[in-house]
Amino acid sequence: MVDVQIFSTKTELQTSTGKFIAKKAREAILDHGYFSIAFSGGSVASIAPAGLLELPDVLNLDFSKWKIYFCDERYVELSHSDSNYNAVNQNFISKVKGILKQNIYTINPNLSLEEARKDYEDKLKSSLDDGKSIDLLLIGMGPDGHICSLFPGHRLLDVSDCLVASIADSPKPPSCRITLTYAAVNSAKCALFIVAGSGKAVVAQKVLEENENNTIPAARVKLTSGTTHWFLDSDAASHLTQKK
C-alpha cells in the first residue's frame, strides 16, 4: 500500500514528518517495547530531526526505547563530514536526552569494508526481534531515483541473499559505502519517503505514476507488509498528474 501526501511548503513537510515519526514511535513502543528507526543522509538528516525537535511534546517521547540505525552509511570515520551518523548526531541525537549509546547502531570504519558490512548486518540481526524488520525507514531519494546506496543499474539492486551490502564503486562519492539491501528495506514495517525540491519532481512522477516495468531504485520499495508513505513538498510534487 502506498500513501502520498503533498505539503505546500518544506516547513509543512518538516512539521508533518516530525508528527508522523512521533506517532510511529509511540505505537511501536506500546506494541513491542521499543522503536527502531533508520535514517538516511542528505536532506532527510536535517528535515526529520528538525520536525521532531519542533514538537511541543518532544520531551515526552521515551527516547530510552529508541533504536537508531542508518539506511546507508559512507565508509568513513563517524566524525567525518561525509558520515550520515555525524549529520544525524549533530542535528538530533546530541540535542535530545535519553537515547542510549548502546541503542545507536553504526558501522565500524576500523574494520575492512567487507568486515564492516558483516558487522553491521550482525548488529541488525541481533538487535531486532525478528532479526530484520525495522519499524520505520526514513528514505531520501536522489534526482536519479537512488535510495540508500542503491543506484540505477548497479549490481546491488539484485542482491537478495543479505540484509546489508557493501559498495566500493558508488557513482556518487565517496565510493565506498555500506547499505541496506531490498531484503532489509522491504522487510520494514513502515517506510517514509521525504522528498523536497523541484530537482526531485521528474523522478517522483516517474516512480509514483509510471509503475509498469519501473526500474528506478525508489520504485522497487515494495514492503512485504505495511505501508509506504510519500511526503512531498509542492515543488517535488509539481510533475504529478494526480494530486493527492
Short mmCIF file of C-alpha atoms in Angstrom, two decimals:
data_model
loop_
_atom_site.label_atom_id
_atom_site.label_comp_id
_atom_site.label_asym_id
_atom_site.label_seq_id
_atom_site.Cartn_x
_atom_site.Cartn_y
_atom_site.Cartn_z
CA MET A 1 0.00 0.00 0.00
CA VAL A 2 1.25 3.49 -0.91
CA ASP A 3 0.08 6.72 0.70
CA VAL A 4 1.02 10.06 -0.89
CA GLN A 5 0.73 13.40 0.89
CA ILE A 6 1.69 16.77 -0.57
CA PHE A 7 2.53 19.81 1.54
CA SER A 8 2.54 23.36 0.29
CA THR A 9 5.91 24.24 1.81
CA LYS A 10 9.03 22.50 3.04
CA THR A 11 8.19 23.80 6.52
CA GLU A 12 4.85 21.99 6.50
CA LEU A 13 6.59 18.87 5.21
CA GLN A 14 9.04 19.10 8.10
CA THR A 15 6.33 19.56 10.73
CA SER A 16 4.25 16.67 9.41
CA THR A 17 7.32 14.45 9.30
CA GLY A 18 8.03 15.09 12.96
CA LYS A 19 4.46 14.32 13.96
CA PHE A 20 4.45 11.14 11.88
CA ILE A 21 7.67 9.82 13.44
CA ALA A 22 6.43 10.57 16.97
CA LYS A 23 3.18 8.73 16.27
CA LYS A 24 5.01 5.68 14.95
CA ALA A 25 7.35 5.73 17.93
CA ARG A 26 4.52 5.67 20.44
CA GLU A 27 2.71 2.90 18.54
CA ALA A 28 5.82 0.72 18.31
CA ILE A 29 6.77 1.10 21.97
CA LEU A 30 3.24 0.25 23.01
CA ASP A 31 3.24 -2.78 20.71
CA HIS A 32 6.64 -4.37 21.34
CA GLY A 33 8.56 -2.24 23.81
CA TYR A 34 10.94 -0.35 21.52
CA PHE A 35 11.00 1.82 18.40
CA SER A 36 13.52 1.09 15.66
CA ILE A 37 14.16 3.83 13.12
CA ALA A 38 16.67 4.06 10.27
CA PHE A 39 17.79 7.46 9.00
CA SER A 40 19.04 8.34 5.56
CA GLY A 41 21.55 11.10 4.99
CA GLY A 42 21.19 14.18 2.82
CA SER A 43 18.12 16.35 3.38
CA VAL A 44 16.42 13.63 5.45
CA ALA A 45 19.10 14.06 8.11
CA SER A 46 18.01 17.67 8.55
CA ILE A 47 14.25 17.63 7.79
CA ALA A 48 13.34 14.73 10.09
CA PRO A 49 15.32 15.94 13.14
CA ALA A 50 14.02 19.48 12.74
CA GLY A 51 10.46 18.19 12.58
CA LEU A 52 10.93 16.17 15.73
CA LEU A 53 12.64 18.91 17.69
CA GLU A 54 9.87 21.41 17.00
CA LEU A 55 7.23 19.15 18.54
CA PRO A 56 5.85 20.80 21.70
CA ASP A 57 5.80 17.41 23.46
CA VAL A 58 9.16 16.15 22.19
CA LEU A 59 10.39 15.74 25.76
CA ASN A 60 7.57 13.28 26.42
CA LEU A 61 8.90 10.84 23.84
CA ASP A 62 10.60 7.88 25.54
CA PHE A 63 13.95 8.05 23.76
CA SER A 64 15.38 5.37 26.04
CA LYS A 65 13.37 2.88 23.97
CA TRP A 66 14.51 4.13 20.58
CA LYS A 67 16.92 2.07 18.47
CA ILE A 68 18.64 4.12 15.79
CA TYR A 69 20.01 2.70 12.53
CA PHE A 70 21.09 4.08 9.18
CA CYS A 71 19.69 3.17 5.77
CA ASP A 72 23.20 3.52 4.43
CA GLU A 73 26.50 4.90 5.57
CA ARG A 74 29.64 6.20 3.96
CA TYR A 75 32.75 4.16 4.80
CA VAL A 76 34.47 6.99 6.68
CA GLU A 77 35.17 7.85 10.28
CA LEU A 78 31.98 8.61 12.18
CA SER A 79 33.22 12.16 12.85
CA HIS A 80 33.82 12.80 9.14
CA SER A 81 31.70 15.42 7.39
CA ASP A 82 30.51 12.75 4.91
CA SER A 83 29.18 10.48 7.67
CA ASN A 84 25.41 10.10 7.85
CA TYR A 85 25.76 9.30 11.55
CA ASN A 86 27.62 12.56 12.07
CA ALA A 87 24.80 14.54 10.43
CA VAL A 88 22.06 12.81 12.43
CA ASN A 89 24.08 13.11 15.62
CA GLN A 90 24.63 16.84 15.18
CA ASN A 91 21.04 17.52 14.14
CA PHE A 92 19.21 15.21 16.51
CA ILE A 93 20.93 12.68 18.78
CA SER A 94 23.09 15.26 20.57
CA LYS A 95 20.09 17.55 21.09
CA VAL A 96 17.79 15.19 23.00
CA LYS A 97 18.16 13.34 26.26
CA GLY A 98 17.55 9.67 26.84
CA ILE A 99 18.88 7.95 23.72
CA LEU A 100 21.09 5.12 24.96
CA LYS A 101 24.53 4.81 23.38
CA GLN A 102 24.11 1.06 23.03
CA ASN A 103 20.94 1.65 21.02
CA ILE A 104 22.72 3.61 18.29
CA TYR A 105 23.87 1.16 15.63
CA THR A 106 26.68 2.47 13.45
CA ILE A 107 29.20 0.91 11.12
CA ASN A 108 32.71 0.22 12.40
CA PRO A 109 35.05 2.05 9.99
CA ASN A 110 38.09 0.46 11.65
CA LEU A 111 37.20 -2.85 10.02
CA SER A 112 37.72 -3.71 6.37
CA LEU A 113 34.81 -2.82 4.11
CA GLU A 114 33.55 -6.40 3.98
CA GLU A 115 34.07 -6.92 7.71
CA ALA A 116 32.21 -3.69 8.40
CA ARG A 117 29.34 -4.89 6.20
CA LYS A 118 29.08 -8.19 8.06
CA ASP A 119 29.41 -6.47 11.45
CA TYR A 120 26.53 -4.12 10.62
CA GLU A 121 24.35 -6.96 9.42
CA ASP A 122 25.09 -8.85 12.63
CA LYS A 123 24.05 -5.79 14.64
CA LEU A 124 20.80 -5.62 12.71
CA LYS A 125 20.01 -9.30 13.22
CA SER A 126 20.84 -9.34 16.93
CA SER A 127 19.01 -6.14 17.91
CA LEU A 128 15.63 -6.64 16.23
CA ASP A 129 13.03 -9.10 17.49
CA ASP A 130 12.79 -10.92 14.17
CA GLY A 131 16.29 -10.02 13.01
CA LYS A 132 15.27 -7.86 10.08
CA SER A 133 12.13 -5.71 10.44
CA ILE A 134 12.83 -2.07 11.30
CA ASP A 135 9.75 -0.15 12.48
CA LEU A 136 10.34 2.90 10.31
CA LEU A 137 12.71 3.71 7.46
CA LEU A 138 13.22 7.39 6.63
CA ILE A 139 14.14 7.33 2.96
CA GLY A 140 15.53 10.12 0.84
CA MET A 141 15.64 9.97 -2.95
CA GLY A 142 18.20 11.38 -5.32
CA PRO A 143 17.35 13.12 -8.62
CA ASP A 144 18.29 9.84 -10.32
CA GLY A 145 15.86 7.90 -8.13
CA HIS A 146 18.50 6.22 -5.98
CA ILE A 147 17.74 5.34 -2.38
CA CYS A 148 20.15 4.32 0.37
CA SER A 149 23.26 3.47 -1.70
CA LEU A 150 21.25 1.57 -4.29
CA PHE A 151 21.91 3.31 -7.59
CA PRO A 152 20.30 2.89 -11.02
CA GLY A 153 21.76 0.00 -12.98
CA HIS A 154 24.07 -1.12 -10.19
CA ARG A 155 24.52 -4.80 -9.35
CA LEU A 156 23.41 -4.21 -5.74
CA LEU A 157 19.85 -3.76 -6.96
CA ASP A 158 19.63 -7.51 -7.42
CA VAL A 159 21.28 -8.59 -4.16
CA SER A 160 18.78 -10.65 -2.17
CA ASP A 161 20.84 -13.00 -0.02
CA CYS A 162 21.85 -10.49 2.67
CA LEU A 163 20.35 -7.58 4.59
CA VAL A 164 23.41 -5.35 4.27
CA ALA A 165 25.74 -4.94 1.30
CA SER A 166 28.96 -3.06 0.67
CA ILE A 167 29.76 -0.98 -2.37
CA ALA A 168 33.23 0.14 -3.48
CA ASP A 169 32.23 1.78 -6.78
CA SER A 170 29.49 4.21 -5.84
CA PRO A 171 28.76 6.59 -8.73
CA LYS A 172 28.34 9.29 -6.09
CA PRO A 173 31.32 9.99 -3.80
CA PRO A 174 32.55 8.69 -1.51
CA SER A 175 32.92 5.47 -3.48
CA CYS A 176 32.92 3.06 -0.52
CA ARG A 177 29.67 2.65 1.39
CA ILE A 178 27.53 0.20 3.34
CA THR A 179 23.82 -0.01 2.60
CA LEU A 180 20.66 -1.85 3.44
CA THR A 181 19.55 -4.07 0.57
CA TYR A 182 15.99 -4.53 -0.64
CA ALA A 183 15.84 -7.64 1.55
CA ALA A 184 16.05 -5.32 4.56
CA VAL A 185 14.19 -2.35 3.07
CA ASN A 186 11.16 -4.37 2.04
CA SER A 187 11.07 -6.17 5.39
CA ALA A 188 10.47 -2.87 7.21
CA LYS A 189 7.15 -2.35 8.93
CA CYS A 190 6.81 1.15 7.50
CA ALA A 191 8.73 3.38 5.10
CA LEU A 192 8.52 7.14 4.77
CA PHE A 193 9.92 8.88 1.69
CA ILE A 194 10.78 12.51 2.47
CA VAL A 195 11.16 14.39 -0.81
CA ALA A 196 11.63 18.13 -1.24
CA GLY A 197 12.64 20.39 -4.08
CA SER A 198 11.98 20.74 -7.80
CA GLY A 199 15.08 18.72 -8.58
CA LYS A 200 13.20 15.58 -7.49
CA ALA A 201 9.95 16.36 -9.36
CA VAL A 202 10.59 14.46 -12.60
CA VAL A 203 11.74 11.25 -10.93
CA ALA A 204 8.98 11.43 -8.29
CA GLN A 205 6.40 11.49 -11.09
CA LYS A 206 8.04 8.51 -12.78
CA VAL A 207 8.17 6.50 -9.56
CA LEU A 208 4.62 7.23 -8.45
CA GLU A 209 2.80 7.24 -11.79
CA GLU A 210 4.76 5.02 -14.17
CA ASN A 211 4.62 1.74 -12.29
CA GLU A 212 4.80 -0.76 -15.14
CA ASN A 213 8.31 -2.19 -15.60
CA ASN A 214 9.73 0.62 -13.47
CA THR A 215 13.41 0.00 -12.79
CA ILE A 216 14.10 3.19 -10.82
CA PRO A 217 15.52 2.13 -7.43
CA ALA A 218 12.90 4.09 -5.45
CA ALA A 219 10.12 2.29 -7.33
CA ARG A 220 11.42 -1.06 -6.08
CA VAL A 221 10.49 -0.28 -2.48
CA LYS A 222 7.58 -2.66 -2.01
CA LEU A 223 7.11 -3.59 1.63
CA THR A 224 6.15 -7.18 2.33
CA SER A 225 3.58 -5.80 4.77
CA GLY A 226 2.77 -2.32 5.97
CA THR A 227 2.53 0.98 4.14
CA THR A 228 4.97 3.09 2.16
CA HIS A 229 4.30 6.79 2.71
CA TRP A 230 5.46 9.60 0.47
CA PHE A 231 5.68 13.10 1.97
CA LEU A 232 6.46 15.66 -0.76
CA ASP A 233 6.56 19.41 -0.79
CA SER A 234 4.75 21.19 -3.63
CA ASP A 235 7.95 21.59 -5.66
CA ALA A 236 8.74 17.88 -5.57
CA ALA A 237 5.13 17.07 -6.47
CA SER A 238 4.89 19.61 -9.29
CA HIS A 239 5.06 17.00 -12.09
CA LEU A 240 2.44 14.66 -10.64
CA THR A 241 -0.66 14.50 -12.80
CA GLN A 242 -2.82 13.21 -9.99
CA LYS A 243 -2.58 15.43 -6.93
CA LYS A 244 -3.38 13.56 -3.73
#
